[in-house]
CSV table of C-alpha atoms in Angstrom, one decimal:
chain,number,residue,atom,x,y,z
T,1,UNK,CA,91.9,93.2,114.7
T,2,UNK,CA,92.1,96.6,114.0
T,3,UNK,CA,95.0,99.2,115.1
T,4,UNK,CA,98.7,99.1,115.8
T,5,UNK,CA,98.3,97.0,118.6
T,6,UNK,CA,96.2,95.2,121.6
T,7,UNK,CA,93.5,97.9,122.5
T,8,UNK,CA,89.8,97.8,124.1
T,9,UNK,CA,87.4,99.1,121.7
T,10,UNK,CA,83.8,99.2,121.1
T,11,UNK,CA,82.2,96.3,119.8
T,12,UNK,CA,78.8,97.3,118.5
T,13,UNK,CA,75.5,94.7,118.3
T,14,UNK,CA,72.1,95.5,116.1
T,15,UNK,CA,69.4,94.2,117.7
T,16,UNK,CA,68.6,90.7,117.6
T,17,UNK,CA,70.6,89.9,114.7
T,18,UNK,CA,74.1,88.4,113.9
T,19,UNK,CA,75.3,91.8,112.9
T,20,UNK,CA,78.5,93.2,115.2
T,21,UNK,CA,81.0,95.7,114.2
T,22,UNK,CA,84.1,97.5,115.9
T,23,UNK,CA,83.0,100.4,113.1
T,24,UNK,CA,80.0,102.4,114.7
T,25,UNK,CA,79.0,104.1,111.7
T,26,UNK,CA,79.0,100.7,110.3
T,27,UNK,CA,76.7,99.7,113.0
T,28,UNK,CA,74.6,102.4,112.2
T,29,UNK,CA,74.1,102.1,108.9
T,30,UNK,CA,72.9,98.5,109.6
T,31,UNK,CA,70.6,99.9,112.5
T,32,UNK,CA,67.1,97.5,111.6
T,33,UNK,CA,66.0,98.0,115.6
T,34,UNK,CA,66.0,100.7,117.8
T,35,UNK,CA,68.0,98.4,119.9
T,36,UNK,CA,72.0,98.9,119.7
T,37,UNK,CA,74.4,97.1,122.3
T,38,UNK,CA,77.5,98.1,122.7
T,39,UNK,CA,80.2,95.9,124.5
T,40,UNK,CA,83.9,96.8,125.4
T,41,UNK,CA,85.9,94.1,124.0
T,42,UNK,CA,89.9,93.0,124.1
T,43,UNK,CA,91.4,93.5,119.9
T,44,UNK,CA,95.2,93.0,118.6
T,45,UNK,CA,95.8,94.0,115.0
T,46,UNK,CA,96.4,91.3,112.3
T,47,UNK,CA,100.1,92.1,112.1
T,48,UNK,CA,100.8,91.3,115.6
T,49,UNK,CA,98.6,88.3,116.1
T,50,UNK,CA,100.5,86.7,113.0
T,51,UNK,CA,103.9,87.7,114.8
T,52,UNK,CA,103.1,86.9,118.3
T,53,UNK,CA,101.7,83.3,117.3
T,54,UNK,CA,104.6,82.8,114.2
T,55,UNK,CA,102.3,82.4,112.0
T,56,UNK,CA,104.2,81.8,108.7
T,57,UNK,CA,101.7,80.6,105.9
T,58,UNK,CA,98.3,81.4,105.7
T,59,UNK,CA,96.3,79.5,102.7
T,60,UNK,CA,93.4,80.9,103.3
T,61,UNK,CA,92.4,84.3,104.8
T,62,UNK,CA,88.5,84.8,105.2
T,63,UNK,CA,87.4,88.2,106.4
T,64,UNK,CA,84.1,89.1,107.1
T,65,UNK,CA,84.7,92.3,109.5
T,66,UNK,CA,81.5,94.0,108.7
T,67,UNK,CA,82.6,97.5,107.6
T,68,UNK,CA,86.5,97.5,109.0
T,69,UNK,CA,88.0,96.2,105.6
T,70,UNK,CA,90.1,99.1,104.7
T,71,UNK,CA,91.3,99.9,107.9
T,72,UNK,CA,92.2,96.0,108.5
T,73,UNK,CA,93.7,95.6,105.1
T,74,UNK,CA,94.9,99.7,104.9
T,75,UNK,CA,97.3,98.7,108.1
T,76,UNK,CA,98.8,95.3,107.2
T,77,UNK,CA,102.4,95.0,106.5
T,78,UNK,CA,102.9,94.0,102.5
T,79,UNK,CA,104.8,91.4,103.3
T,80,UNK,CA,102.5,89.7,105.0
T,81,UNK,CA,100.5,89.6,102.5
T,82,UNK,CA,103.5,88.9,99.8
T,83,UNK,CA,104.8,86.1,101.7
T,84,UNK,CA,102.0,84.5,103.8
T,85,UNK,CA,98.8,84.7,102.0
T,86,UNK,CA,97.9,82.6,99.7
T,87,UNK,CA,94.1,83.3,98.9
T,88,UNK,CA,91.5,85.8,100.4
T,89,UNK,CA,88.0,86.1,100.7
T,90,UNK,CA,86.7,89.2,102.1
T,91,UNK,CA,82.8,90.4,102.5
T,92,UNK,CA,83.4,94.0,101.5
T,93,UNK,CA,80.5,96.8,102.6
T,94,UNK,CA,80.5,100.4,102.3
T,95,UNK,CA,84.1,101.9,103.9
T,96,UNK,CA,83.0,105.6,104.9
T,97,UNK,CA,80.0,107.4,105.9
T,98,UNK,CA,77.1,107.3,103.6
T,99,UNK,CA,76.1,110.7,105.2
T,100,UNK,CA,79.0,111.9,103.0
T,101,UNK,CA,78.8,114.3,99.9
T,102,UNK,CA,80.9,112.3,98.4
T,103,UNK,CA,80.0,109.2,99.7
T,104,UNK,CA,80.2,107.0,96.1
T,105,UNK,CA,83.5,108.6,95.0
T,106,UNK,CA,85.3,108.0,98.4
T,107,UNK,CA,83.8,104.4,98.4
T,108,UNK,CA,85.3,103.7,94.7
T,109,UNK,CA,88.7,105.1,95.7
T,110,UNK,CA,88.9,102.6,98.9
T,111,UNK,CA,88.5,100.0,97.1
T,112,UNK,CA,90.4,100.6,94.2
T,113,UNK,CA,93.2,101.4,97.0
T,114,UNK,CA,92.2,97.9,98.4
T,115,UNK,CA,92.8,96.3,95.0
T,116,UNK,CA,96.1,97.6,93.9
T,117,UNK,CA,97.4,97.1,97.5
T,118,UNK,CA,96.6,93.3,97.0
T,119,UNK,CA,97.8,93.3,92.8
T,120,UNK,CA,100.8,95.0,94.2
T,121,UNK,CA,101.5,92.4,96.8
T,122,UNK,CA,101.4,89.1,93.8
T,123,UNK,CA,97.5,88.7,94.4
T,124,UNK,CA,94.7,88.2,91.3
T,125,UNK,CA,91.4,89.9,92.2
T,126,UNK,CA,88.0,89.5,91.2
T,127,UNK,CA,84.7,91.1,92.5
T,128,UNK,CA,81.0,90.2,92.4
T,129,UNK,CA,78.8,92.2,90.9
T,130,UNK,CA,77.7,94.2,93.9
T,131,UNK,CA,81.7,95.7,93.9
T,132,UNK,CA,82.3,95.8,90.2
T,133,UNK,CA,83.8,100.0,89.7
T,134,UNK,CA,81.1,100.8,87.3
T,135,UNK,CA,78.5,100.8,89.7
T,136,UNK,CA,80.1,103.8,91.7
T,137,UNK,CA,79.5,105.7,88.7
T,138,UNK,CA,75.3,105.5,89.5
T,139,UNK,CA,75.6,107.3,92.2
T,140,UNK,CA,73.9,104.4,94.4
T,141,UNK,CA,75.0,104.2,97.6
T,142,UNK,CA,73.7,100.3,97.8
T,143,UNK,CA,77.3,98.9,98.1
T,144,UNK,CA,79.0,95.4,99.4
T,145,UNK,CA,79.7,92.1,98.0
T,146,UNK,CA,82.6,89.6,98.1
T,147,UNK,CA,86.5,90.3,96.7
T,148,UNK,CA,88.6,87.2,95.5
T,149,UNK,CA,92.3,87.1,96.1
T,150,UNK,CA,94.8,84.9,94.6
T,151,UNK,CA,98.6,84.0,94.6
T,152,UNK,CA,99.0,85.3,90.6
């Protein structure tokens, strides 16, 4: 559900496990085998899905997109989130390439972007402690836990 609109994209597989991604540097990251499948498969963003099946309140939103949070979140229209959601719960794992320099810094500001898009749009958030900002200041690139959203 990622995009402006229906696409066929790459849907990555690790191994044996339960792990799939549309993110391939998600996907490897996560590589535990030397065994990666890749599969084409059919996606429409969240905006469109919502519009095409009039969709008009959502109590609660779980996402668990393994590694395509911000760009999910990054492309959905504020007022969907103003007037339709009511509560989120999102798995949230490292957004950028770990092979980066700057790899904790750019991870800190994606999710502080994530946050204030949500806070801006009427939401309360809380983290665990695997996503709490003072963690990015370690410099440890072990990152991902779960983000609370409520209707403030």
């Amino acid at each position: 559900l990622v995009g402006s609109e229906m696409c066929i994209r790459d849907r990555h597989m690790i191994g044996n496990s339960s792990v799939n991604s549309l993110d391939q540097k998600f996907a490897q990251r996560m590589h535990v085998t030397d065994e990666t499948l890749t599969a084409q498969v059919q996606t429409i963003n969240l905006n469109n899905y919502i519009r095409t099946h009039g969709v008009d309140k959502i109590d609660f939103l779980k996402v668990d997109c393994e590694g395509a949070e911000h760009q999910i979140f990054q492309s959905l229209d504020p007022d969907i989130l103003k007037y339709l959601v009511k509560t989120i719960s999102m798995e949230v794992h490292s957004m950028n390439d770990q092979d980066s320099e700057d790899y904790t810094k750019e991870n800190k500001r994606l999710l502080t972007e994530l946050i204030d898009k949500l806070e801006s749009c009427g939401f309360e958030v809380e983290v665990d402690d695997g996503l709490k900002l003072e963690h990015f200041e370690t410099g440890n690139p072990g990152f991902g836990g779960m983000l609370y959203a409520k209707k403030v």
